Amino acid sequence: MGDLVGNLVSFTSITAATLVGVYACFLGLIATSFFQSHAVYLHAIQMTWFKDLNSPEVFGFLHNQVTPFSINVSDGETLYAWHILPFEAYRKHESDLLDEPAGFVTDITSRLAFKLLRDDPEAILILHMHGAGGTVGSGYRTPNYRALSAGRPDKIHVLTFDYRGFGRSTGSPSEPGMFLDGLAVVEWALKVAGIPPERIIVFSQSMGTAVTCALIEHYALESPPTIFAGTIMVASFVDVPTLVATYRIAGTVPILGPFAKFPSLFRFLSRFIRDKWPSGERLGSYVRSNEAHGRKYRLTLIHAQDDYDIPWTHTPVNFWRAVNATVPGGITYKELDAEKDSIRRDLGAAGTVVEWRTANGVIREEILKYGLHDVVMGYPIVTMAVMRILDPR
Ligand SMILES: *[C@@H]1O[C@H](CO)[C@@H](O)[C@H](O)[C@H]1NC(C)=O
Ligand SMILES: *[C@@H]1O[C@H](CO)[C@@H](O)[C@H](O)[C@H]1NC(C)=O
């Protein structure tokens, strides 16, 4: 009996020691930049293996509706991109589009689809910044493109691309590198396609929201500034350290969560996080700059409460960081929360909406009850977000 208890005790302590050891190794591994890069960006997970991105028909598009091409980045990397023509523009020019050769295009400016974008003074271009993992053709991204252009199927074109290290793009992902990727895409839109910022909307989800915050802040602070017609972010997060503190693998295993209870230890560990992507801070700086100079801006933050990858509670914090920048002297999270109680619209099973308007801008927070992390991207709420930007009231 005593032996049994003794065995149990030693077994338990060995198991506990092993677990602590494994966890320590895990943390050590996390500290390496190779592991961090793969864990944060998931770029090795393509989800479109065995499917040829140069045949977008494989992903459900019409023949020659999508033009696969590439965009050069300033540091020598090459990004793989798709220009997606909206349905009604396609239907009007169907016969001519079908006459063109299919597949990857080296000179996109020679293509009819591109000319329909460049030469239409009312064309709208959505720059799409996808999330971690996969490619332009993955999962819920294709219904997402349809939802984005559904509001104006004759006018809304989508440009989507893979960041460095993803899919067919060269290089490997990092915060400075992906920022350069974003710059290259925006410059392509402004200079090659010749679309003015008033006709450009930036849509992003998950990891892409971090790239978007870096971009909109950069362009707002430039002189002269470039302010896009609107920014839509689905499942954004405050920054990587905060995300790591709240993230649970498969919704159960916390990574650094246990350390979040000890702020100084957590701050110490956070130092080893290579790419921090401080989106909350960048949103504040973007909004502050627009408010200071009286520039028009529209920001929509969408998040579903059943998102198991990025907890929805990140979005109210980002909303607060943006709103705080509109209030002289600032507003605390608690004060804003109290204020939200009087302006929040309850949409029943659809969730809630809070809209914060200033003389210059509109900041919307839409918290859905259902939509998971990525299914929401194909929902009408995304179509509506685009339409609200195009037809403000
Ligand atoms: C992109 O770079 C390659 C060489 O790296 C060059 O051949 C190509 O012309 C460039 N494309 C554009 C559109 O500038
Ligand atoms: C809130 O706004 C105030 C005033 O602009 C600023 O000093 C403060 O840093 C902001 N707080 C956050 C968390 O962004």
mmCIF file with all atom_site columns, N, CA and C in Angstrom, residues 34-95:
data_model
loop_
_atom_site.group_PDB
_atom_site.id
_atom_site.type_symbol
_atom_site.label_atom_id
_atom_site.label_alt_id
_atom_site.label_comp_id
_atom_site.label_asym_id
_atom_site.label_entity_id
_atom_site.label_seq_id
_atom_site.pdbx_PDB_ins_code
_atom_site.Cartn_x
_atom_site.Cartn_y
_atom_site.Cartn_z
_atom_site.occupancy
_atom_site.B_iso_or_equiv
_atom_site.pdbx_formal_charge
_atom_site.auth_seq_id
_atom_site.auth_comp_id
_atom_site.auth_asym_id
_atom_site.auth_atom_id
_atom_site.pdbx_PDB_model_num
ATOM 1   N N  . PHE A 1 34 ? 13.159  31.563 -35.944 1.00 0.00 ? 34 PHE A N  1
ATOM 2   C CA . PHE A 1 34 ? 12.629  30.660 -36.965 1.00 0.00 ? 34 PHE A CA 1
ATOM 3   C C  . PHE A 1 34 ? 11.257  30.144 -36.541 1.00 0.00 ? 34 PHE A C  1
ATOM 4   N N  . PHE A 1 35 ? 11.201  29.666 -35.275 1.00 0.00 ? 35 PHE A N  1
ATOM 5   C CA . PHE A 1 35 ? 9.933   29.140 -34.775 1.00 0.00 ? 35 PHE A CA 1
ATOM 6   C C  . PHE A 1 35 ? 8.876   30.237 -34.704 1.00 0.00 ? 35 PHE A C  1
ATOM 7   N N  . GLN A 1 36 ? 9.284   31.409 -34.204 1.00 0.00 ? 36 GLN A N  1
ATOM 8   C CA . GLN A 1 36 ? 8.323   32.523 -34.088 1.00 0.00 ? 36 GLN A CA 1
ATOM 9   C C  . GLN A 1 36 ? 7.728   32.874 -35.438 1.00 0.00 ? 36 GLN A C  1
ATOM 10  N N  . SER A 1 37 ? 8.619   32.933 -36.419 1.00 0.00 ? 37 SER A N  1
ATOM 11  C CA . SER A 1 37 ? 8.161   33.293 -37.743 1.00 0.00 ? 37 SER A CA 1
ATOM 12  C C  . SER A 1 37 ? 7.121   32.286 -38.238 1.00 0.00 ? 37 SER A C  1
ATOM 13  N N  . HIS A 1 38 ? 7.412   30.986 -38.060 1.00 0.00 ? 38 HIS A N  1
ATOM 14  C CA . HIS A 1 38 ? 6.468   29.977 -38.531 1.00 0.00 ? 38 HIS A CA 1
ATOM 15  C C  . HIS A 1 38 ? 5.195   29.932 -37.698 1.00 0.00 ? 38 HIS A C  1
ATOM 16  N N  . ALA A 1 39 ? 5.327   30.192 -36.388 1.00 0.00 ? 39 ALA A N  1
ATOM 17  C CA . ALA A 1 39 ? 4.148   30.142 -35.521 1.00 0.00 ? 39 ALA A CA 1
ATOM 18  C C  . ALA A 1 39 ? 3.237   31.342 -35.753 1.00 0.00 ? 39 ALA A C  1
ATOM 19  N N  . VAL A 1 40 ? 3.833   32.505 -36.023 1.00 0.00 ? 40 VAL A N  1
ATOM 20  C CA . VAL A 1 40 ? 3.026   33.719 -36.182 1.00 0.00 ? 40 VAL A CA 1
ATOM 21  C C  . VAL A 1 40 ? 2.414   33.790 -37.578 1.00 0.00 ? 40 VAL A C  1
ATOM 22  N N  . TYR A 1 41 ? 3.216   33.469 -38.590 1.00 0.00 ? 41 TYR A N  1
ATOM 23  C CA . TYR A 1 41 ? 2.736   33.696 -39.956 1.00 0.00 ? 41 TYR A CA 1
ATOM 24  C C  . TYR A 1 41 ? 2.148   32.458 -40.634 1.00 0.00 ? 41 TYR A C  1
ATOM 25  N N  . LEU A 1 42 ? 2.520   31.256 -40.109 1.00 0.00 ? 42 LEU A N  1
ATOM 26  C CA . LEU A 1 42 ? 1.982   29.999 -40.652 1.00 0.00 ? 42 LEU A CA 1
ATOM 27  C C  . LEU A 1 42 ? 2.118   29.916 -42.168 1.00 0.00 ? 42 LEU A C  1
ATOM 28  N N  . HIS A 1 43 ? 3.155   30.568 -42.708 1.00 0.00 ? 43 HIS A N  1
ATOM 29  C CA . HIS A 1 43 ? 3.268   30.640 -44.164 1.00 0.00 ? 43 HIS A CA 1
ATOM 30  C C  . HIS A 1 43 ? 3.615   29.313 -44.815 1.00 0.00 ? 43 HIS A C  1
ATOM 31  N N  . ALA A 1 44 ? 4.136   28.343 -43.997 1.00 0.00 ? 44 ALA A N  1
ATOM 32  C CA . ALA A 1 44 ? 4.471   27.038 -44.587 1.00 0.00 ? 44 ALA A CA 1
ATOM 33  C C  . ALA A 1 44 ? 3.200   26.220 -44.817 1.00 0.00 ? 44 ALA A C  1
ATOM 34  N N  . ILE A 1 45 ? 2.110   26.658 -44.156 1.00 0.00 ? 45 ILE A N  1
ATOM 35  C CA . ILE A 1 45 ? 0.846   25.940 -44.323 1.00 0.00 ? 45 ILE A CA 1
ATOM 36  C C  . ILE A 1 45 ? 0.072   26.591 -45.454 1.00 0.00 ? 45 ILE A C  1
ATOM 37  N N  . GLN A 1 46 ? 0.079   25.948 -46.610 1.00 0.00 ? 46 GLN A N  1
ATOM 38  C CA . GLN A 1 46 ? -0.472  26.595 -47.801 1.00 0.00 ? 46 GLN A CA 1
ATOM 39  C C  . GLN A 1 46 ? -1.969  26.415 -47.981 1.00 0.00 ? 46 GLN A C  1
ATOM 40  N N  . MET A 1 47 ? -2.461  25.245 -47.651 1.00 0.00 ? 47 MET A N  1
ATOM 41  C CA . MET A 1 47 ? -3.877  24.885 -47.807 1.00 0.00 ? 47 MET A CA 1
ATOM 42  C C  . MET A 1 47 ? -4.343  24.867 -49.259 1.00 0.00 ? 47 MET A C  1
ATOM 43  N N  . THR A 1 48 ? -3.472  25.257 -50.174 1.00 0.00 ? 48 THR A N  1
ATOM 44  C CA . THR A 1 48 ? -3.851  25.156 -51.590 1.00 0.00 ? 48 THR A CA 1
ATOM 45  C C  . THR A 1 48 ? -2.839  24.274 -52.322 1.00 0.00 ? 48 THR A C  1
ATOM 46  N N  . TRP A 1 49 ? -2.150  23.368 -51.549 1.00 0.00 ? 49 TRP A N  1
ATOM 47  C CA . TRP A 1 49 ? -1.238  22.424 -52.162 1.00 0.00 ? 49 TRP A CA 1
ATOM 48  C C  . TRP A 1 49 ? -2.001  21.672 -53.251 1.00 0.00 ? 49 TRP A C  1
ATOM 49  N N  . PHE A 1 50 ? -1.322  21.280 -54.265 1.00 0.00 ? 50 PHE A N  1
ATOM 50  C CA . PHE A 1 50 ? -1.891  20.497 -55.387 1.00 0.00 ? 50 PHE A CA 1
ATOM 51  C C  . PHE A 1 50 ? -2.856  21.291 -56.252 1.00 0.00 ? 50 PHE A C  1
ATOM 52  N N  . LYS A 1 51 ? -3.070  22.557 -55.926 1.00 0.00 ? 51 LYS A N  1
ATOM 53  C CA . LYS A 1 51 ? -3.948  23.341 -56.788 1.00 0.00 ? 51 LYS A CA 1
ATOM 54  C C  . LYS A 1 51 ? -3.101  24.436 -57.404 1.00 0.00 ? 51 LYS A C  1
ATOM 55  N N  . ASP A 1 52 ? -3.276  24.684 -58.708 1.00 0.00 ? 52 ASP A N  1
ATOM 56  C CA . ASP A 1 52 ? -2.451  25.666 -59.389 1.00 0.00 ? 52 ASP A CA 1
ATOM 57  C C  . ASP A 1 52 ? -3.076  27.054 -59.285 1.00 0.00 ? 52 ASP A C  1
ATOM 58  N N  . LEU A 1 53 ? -2.401  27.938 -58.546 1.00 0.00 ? 53 LEU A N  1
ATOM 59  C CA . LEU A 1 53 ? -2.927  29.297 -58.373 1.00 0.00 ? 53 LEU A CA 1
ATOM 60  C C  . LEU A 1 53 ? -3.041  30.030 -59.707 1.00 0.00 ? 53 LEU A C  1
ATOM 61  N N  . ASN A 1 54 ? -2.274  29.577 -60.705 1.00 0.00 ? 54 ASN A N  1
ATOM 62  C CA . ASN A 1 54 ? -2.344  30.226 -62.011 1.00 0.00 ? 54 ASN A CA 1
ATOM 63  C C  . ASN A 1 54 ? -3.571  29.805 -62.818 1.00 0.00 ? 54 ASN A C  1
ATOM 64  N N  . SER A 1 55 ? -4.362  28.889 -62.248 1.00 0.00 ? 55 SER A N  1
ATOM 65  C CA . SER A 1 55 ? -5.667  28.540 -62.843 1.00 0.00 ? 55 SER A CA 1
ATOM 66  C C  . SER A 1 55 ? -6.744  28.871 -61.818 1.00 0.00 ? 55 SER A C  1
ATOM 67  N N  . PRO A 1 56 ? -7.084  30.145 -61.661 1.00 0.00 ? 56 PRO A N  1
ATOM 68  C CA . PRO A 1 56 ? -8.046  30.538 -60.626 1.00 0.00 ? 56 PRO A CA 1
ATOM 69  C C  . PRO A 1 56 ? -9.406  29.850 -60.789 1.00 0.00 ? 56 PRO A C  1
ATOM 70  N N  . GLU A 1 57 ? -9.674  29.320 -61.999 1.00 0.00 ? 57 GLU A N  1
ATOM 71  C CA . GLU A 1 57 ? -10.925 28.578 -62.235 1.00 0.00 ? 57 GLU A CA 1
ATOM 72  C C  . GLU A 1 57 ? -11.040 27.413 -61.261 1.00 0.00 ? 57 GLU A C  1
ATOM 73  N N  . VAL A 1 58 ? -9.875  26.848 -60.855 1.00 0.00 ? 58 VAL A N  1
ATOM 74  C CA . VAL A 1 58 ? -9.848  25.738 -59.908 1.00 0.00 ? 58 VAL A CA 1
ATOM 75  C C  . VAL A 1 58 ? -10.486 26.152 -58.579 1.00 0.00 ? 58 VAL A C  1
ATOM 76  N N  . PHE A 1 59 ? -10.419 27.448 -58.286 1.00 0.00 ? 59 PHE A N  1
ATOM 77  C CA . PHE A 1 59 ? -10.960 27.955 -57.024 1.00 0.00 ? 59 PHE A CA 1
ATOM 78  C C  . PHE A 1 59 ? -12.364 28.526 -57.199 1.00 0.00 ? 59 PHE A C  1
ATOM 79  N N  . GLY A 1 60 ? -12.967 28.279 -58.374 1.00 0.00 ? 60 GLY A N  1
ATOM 80  C CA . GLY A 1 60 ? -14.363 28.661 -58.583 1.00 0.00 ? 60 GLY A CA 1
ATOM 81  C C  . GLY A 1 60 ? -14.584 29.965 -59.321 1.00 0.00 ? 60 GLY A C  1
ATOM 82  N N  . PHE A 1 61 ? -13.529 30.521 -59.921 1.00 0.00 ? 61 PHE A N  1
ATOM 83  C CA . PHE A 1 61 ? -13.725 31.772 -60.665 1.00 0.00 ? 61 PHE A CA 1
ATOM 84  C C  . PHE A 1 61 ? -14.105 31.487 -62.112 1.00 0.00 ? 61 PHE A C  1
ATOM 85  N N  . LEU A 1 62 ? -14.658 32.501 -62.777 1.00 0.00 ? 62 LEU A N  1
ATOM 86  C CA . LEU A 1 62 ? -14.992 32.386 -64.190 1.00 0.00 ? 62 LEU A CA 1
ATOM 87  C C  . LEU A 1 62 ? -13.698 32.405 -64.998 1.00 0.00 ? 62 LEU A C  1
ATOM 88  N N  . HIS A 1 63 ? -13.757 31.885 -66.212 1.00 0.00 ? 63 HIS A N  1
ATOM 89  C CA . HIS A 1 63 ? -12.559 31.842 -67.051 1.00 0.00 ? 63 HIS A CA 1
ATOM 90  C C  . HIS A 1 63 ? -12.051 33.265 -67.322 1.00 0.00 ? 63 HIS A C  1
ATOM 91  N N  . ASN A 1 64 ? -10.808 33.535 -66.973 1.00 0.00 ? 64 ASN A N  1
ATOM 92  C CA . ASN A 1 64 ? -10.180 34.861 -67.145 1.00 0.00 ? 64 ASN A CA 1
ATOM 93  C C  . ASN A 1 64 ? -10.824 35.982 -66.327 1.00 0.00 ? 64 ASN A C  1
ATOM 94  N N  . GLN A 1 65 ? -11.550 35.607 -65.279 1.00 0.00 ? 65 GLN A N  1
ATOM 95  C CA . GLN A 1 65 ? -12.076 36.642 -64.367 1.00 0.00 ? 65 GLN A CA 1
ATOM 96  C C  . GLN A 1 65 ? -10.929 37.163 -63.490 1.00 0.00 ? 65 GLN A C  1
ATOM 97  N N  . VAL A 1 66 ? -9.969  36.280 -63.261 1.00 0.00 ? 66 VAL A N  1
ATOM 98  C CA . VAL A 1 66 ? -8.829  36.635 -62.411 1.00 0.00 ? 66 VAL A CA 1
ATOM 99  C C  . VAL A 1 66 ? -7.568  36.704 -63.265 1.00 0.00 ? 66 VAL A C  1
ATOM 100 N N  . THR A 1 67 ? -6.772  37.749 -63.081 1.00 0.00 ? 67 THR A N  1
ATOM 101 C CA . THR A 1 67 ? -5.484  37.840 -63.760 1.00 0.00 ? 67 THR A CA 1
ATOM 102 C C  . THR A 1 67 ? -4.367  37.594 -62.739 1.00 0.00 ? 67 THR A C  1
ATOM 103 N N  . PRO A 1 68 ? -3.655  36.463 -62.822 1.00 0.00 ? 68 PRO A N  1
ATOM 104 C CA . PRO A 1 68 ? -2.517  36.239 -61.928 1.00 0.00 ? 68 PRO A CA 1
ATOM 105 C C  . PRO A 1 68 ? -1.300  36.998 -62.464 1.00 0.00 ? 68 PRO A C  1
ATOM 106 N N  . PHE A 1 69 ? -0.629  37.759 -61.608 1.00 0.00 ? 69 PHE A N  1
ATOM 107 C CA . PHE A 1 69 ? 0.550   38.522 -62.036 1.00 0.00 ? 69 PHE A CA 1
ATOM 108 C C  . PHE A 1 69 ? 1.455   38.738 -60.836 1.00 0.00 ? 69 PHE A C  1
ATOM 109 N N  . SER A 1 70 ? 2.528   39.515 -61.009 1.00 0.00 ? 70 SER A N  1
ATOM 110 C CA . SER A 1 70 ? 3.384   39.742 -59.848 1.00 0.00 ? 70 SER A CA 1
ATOM 111 C C  . SER A 1 70 ? 3.721   41.213 -59.686 1.00 0.00 ? 70 SER A C  1
ATOM 112 N N  . ILE A 1 71 ? 4.061   41.566 -58.445 1.00 0.00 ? 71 ILE A N  1
ATOM 113 C CA . ILE A 1 71 ? 4.404   42.947 -58.084 1.00 0.00 ? 71 ILE A CA 1
ATOM 114 C C  . ILE A 1 71 ? 5.790   42.924 -57.452 1.00 0.00 ? 71 ILE A C  1
ATOM 115 N N  . ASN A 1 72 ? 6.676   43.792 -57.929 1.00 0.00 ? 72 ASN A N  1
ATOM 116 C CA . ASN A 1 72 ? 8.032   43.866 -57.371 1.00 0.00 ? 72 ASN A CA 1
ATOM 117 C C  . ASN A 1 72 ? 8.054   44.702 -56.097 1.00 0.00 ? 72 ASN A C  1
ATOM 118 N N  . VAL A 1 73 ? 8.819   44.231 -55.117 1.00 0.00 ? 73 VAL A N  1
ATOM 119 C CA . VAL A 1 73 ? 8.981   44.990 -53.873 1.00 0.00 ? 73 VAL A CA 1
ATOM 120 C C  . VAL A 1 73 ? 10.336  45.694 -53.920 1.00 0.00 ? 73 VAL A C  1
ATOM 121 N N  . SER A 1 74 ? 10.435  46.817 -53.217 1.00 0.00 ? 74 SER A N  1
ATOM 122 C CA . SER A 1 74 ? 11.640  47.658 -53.276 1.00 0.00 ? 74 SER A CA 1
ATOM 123 C C  . SER A 1 74 ? 12.924  46.923 -52.891 1.00 0.00 ? 74 SER A C  1
ATOM 124 N N  . ASP A 1 75 ? 12.834  45.883 -52.036 1.00 0.00 ? 75 ASP A N  1
ATOM 125 C CA . ASP A 1 75 ? 14.059  45.193 -51.626 1.00 0.00 ? 75 ASP A CA 1
ATOM 126 C C  . ASP A 1 75 ? 14.346  43.950 -52.472 1.00 0.00 ? 75 ASP A C  1
ATOM 127 N N  . GLY A 1 76 ? 13.662  43.830 -53.611 1.00 0.00 ? 76 GLY A N  1
ATOM 128 C CA . GLY A 1 76 ? 13.991  42.750 -54.539 1.00 0.00 ? 76 GLY A CA 1
ATOM 129 C C  . GLY A 1 76 ? 13.079  41.535 -54.484 1.00 0.00 ? 76 GLY A C  1
ATOM 130 N N  . GLU A 1 77 ? 12.186  41.451 -53.476 1.00 0.00 ? 77 GLU A N  1
ATOM 131 C CA . GLU A 1 77 ? 11.271  40.306 -53.427 1.00 0.00 ? 77 GLU A CA 1
ATOM 132 C C  . GLU A 1 77 ? 10.170  40.505 -54.471 1.00 0.00 ? 77 GLU A C  1
ATOM 133 N N  . THR A 1 78 ? 9.517   39.397 -54.823 1.00 0.00 ? 78 THR A N  1
ATOM 134 C CA . THR A 1 78 ? 8.436   39.456 -55.803 1.00 0.00 ? 78 THR A CA 1
ATOM 135 C C  . THR A 1 78 ? 7.177   38.860 -55.188 1.00 0.00 ? 78 THR A C  1
ATOM 136 N N  . LEU A 1 79 ? 6.079   39.602 -55.280 1.00 0.00 ? 79 LEU A N  1
ATOM 137 C CA . LEU A 1 79 ? 4.820   39.136 -54.698 1.00 0.00 ? 79 LEU A CA 1
ATOM 138 C C  . LEU A 1 79 ? 3.912   38.572 -55.777 1.00 0.00 ? 79 LEU A C  1
ATOM 139 N N  . TYR A 1 80 ? 3.276   37.481 -55.445 1.00 0.00 ? 80 TYR A N  1
ATOM 140 C CA . TYR A 1 80 ? 2.310   36.873 -56.349 1.00 0.00 ? 80 TYR A CA 1
ATOM 141 C C  . TYR A 1 80 ? 0.946   37.512 -56.069 1.00 0.00 ? 80 TYR A C  1
ATOM 142 N N  . ALA A 1 81 ? 0.246   37.956 -57.118 1.00 0.00 ? 81 ALA A N  1
ATOM 143 C CA . ALA A 1 81 ? -1.010  38.683 -56.912 1.00 0.00 ? 81 ALA A CA 1
ATOM 144 C C  . ALA A 1 81 ? -2.102  38.246 -57.885 1.00 0.00 ? 81 ALA A C  1
ATOM 145 N N  . TRP A 1 82 ? -3.328  38.518 -57.500 1.00 0.00 ? 82 TRP A N  1
ATOM 146 C CA . TRP A 1 82 ? -4.489  38.300 -58.361 1.00 0.00 ? 82 TRP A CA 1
ATOM 147 C C  . TRP A 1 82 ? -5.263  39.609 -58.495 1.00 0.00 ? 82 TRP A C  1
ATOM 148 N N  . HIS A 1 83 ? -5.614  39.956 -59.719 1.00 0.00 ? 83 HIS A N  1
ATOM 149 C CA . HIS A 1 83 ? -6.579  41.030 -59.927 1.00 0.00 ? 83 HIS A CA 1
ATOM 150 C C  . HIS A 1 83 ? -7.904  40.355 -60.253 1.00 0.00 ? 83 HIS A C  1
ATOM 151 N N  . ILE A 1 84 ? -8.920  40.606 -59.431 1.00 0.00 ? 84 ILE A N  1
ATOM 152 C CA . ILE A 1 84 ? -10.220 39.946 -59.609 1.00 0.00 ? 84 ILE A CA 1
ATOM 153 C C  . ILE A 1 84 ? -11.247 40.941 -60.156 1.00 0.00 ? 84 ILE A C  1
ATOM 154 N N  . LEU A 1 85 ? -11.766 40.605 -61.313 1.00 0.00 ? 85 LEU A N  1
ATOM 155 C CA . LEU A 1 85 ? -12.746 41.467 -61.981 1.00 0.00 ? 85 LEU A CA 1
ATOM 156 C C  . LEU A 1 85 ? -14.133 41.177 -61.410 1.00 0.00 ? 85 LEU A C  1
ATOM 157 N N  . PRO A 1 86 ? -14.928 42.234 -61.112 1.00 0.00 ? 86 PRO A N  1
ATOM 158 C CA . PRO A 1 86 ? -16.280 41.971 -60.587 1.00 0.00 ? 86 PRO A CA 1
ATOM 159 C C  . PRO A 1 86 ? -17.217 41.453 -61.699 1.00 0.00 ? 86 PRO A C  1
ATOM 160 N N  . PHE A 1 87 ? -18.261 40.722 -61.285 1.00 0.00 ? 87 PHE A N  1
ATOM 161 C CA . PHE A 1 87 ? -19.166 40.034 -62.232 1.00 0.00 ? 87 PHE A CA 1
ATOM 162 C C  . PHE A 1 87 ? -19.720 40.865 -63.368 1.00 0.00 ? 87 PHE A C  1
ATOM 163 N N  . GLU A 1 88 ? -20.269 42.028 -63.010 1.00 0.00 ? 88 GLU A N  1
ATOM 164 C CA . GLU A 1 88 ? -20.972 42.801 -64.025 1.00 0.00 ? 88 GLU A CA 1
ATOM 165 C C  . GLU A 1 88 ? -19.993 43.369 -65.063 1.00 0.00 ? 88 GLU A C  1
ATOM 166 N N  . ALA A 1 89 ? -18.812 43.744 -64.620 1.00 0.00 ? 89 ALA A N  1
ATOM 167 C CA . ALA A 1 89 ? -17.789 44.202 -65.564 1.00 0.00 ? 89 ALA A CA 1
ATOM 168 C C  . ALA A 1 89 ? -17.388 43.027 -66.458 1.00 0.00 ? 89 ALA A C  1
ATOM 169 N N  . TYR A 1 90 ? -17.333 41.836 -65.866 1.00 0.00 ? 90 TYR A N  1
ATOM 170 C CA . TYR A 1 90 ? -16.997 40.635 -66.623 1.00 0.00 ? 90 TYR A CA 1
ATOM 171 C C  . TYR A 1 90 ? -18.059 40.352 -67.681 1.00 0.00 ? 90 TYR A C  1
ATOM 172 N N  . ARG A 1 91 ? -19.329 40.412 -67.260 1.00 0.00 ? 91 ARG A N  1
ATOM 173 C CA . ARG A 1 91 ? -20.425 40.079 -68.174 1.00 0.00 ? 91 ARG A CA 1
ATOM 174 C C  . ARG A 1 91 ? -20.442 41.020 -69.377 1.00 0.00 ? 91 ARG A C  1
ATOM 175 N N  . LYS A 1 92 ? -20.207 42.295 -69.134 1.00 0.00 ? 92 LYS A N  1
ATOM 176 C CA . LYS A 1 92 ? -20.233 43.276 -70.212 1.00 0.00 ? 92 LYS A CA 1
ATOM 177 C C  . LYS A 1 92 ? -19.140 43.030 -71.239 1.00 0.00 ? 92 LYS A C  1
ATOM 178 N N  . HIS A 1 93 ? -18.036 42.426 -70.812 1.00 0.00 ? 93 HIS A N  1
ATOM 179 C CA . HIS A 1 93 ? -16.883 42.260 -71.709 1.00 0.00 ? 93 HIS A CA 1
ATOM 180 C C  . HIS A 1 93 ? -16.513 40.798 -71.882 1.00 0.00 ? 93 HIS A C  1
ATOM 181 N N  . GLU A 1 94 ? -17.455 39.926 -71.598 1.00 0.00 ? 94 GLU A N  1
ATOM 182 C CA . GLU A 1 94 ? -17.186 38.495 -71.545 1.00 0.00 ? 94 GLU A CA 1
ATOM 183 C C  . GLU A 1 94 ? -16.464 37.962 -72.782 1.00 0.00 ? 94 GLU A C  1
ATOM 184 N N  . SER A 1 95 ? -17.010 38.302 -73.935 1.00 0.00 ? 95 SER A N  1
ATOM 185 C CA . SER A 1 95 ? -16.477 37.728 -75.156 1.00 0.00 ? 95 SER A CA 1
ATOM 186 C C  . SER A 1 95 ? -15.006 38.128 -75.381 1.00 0.00 ? 95 SER A C  1
#
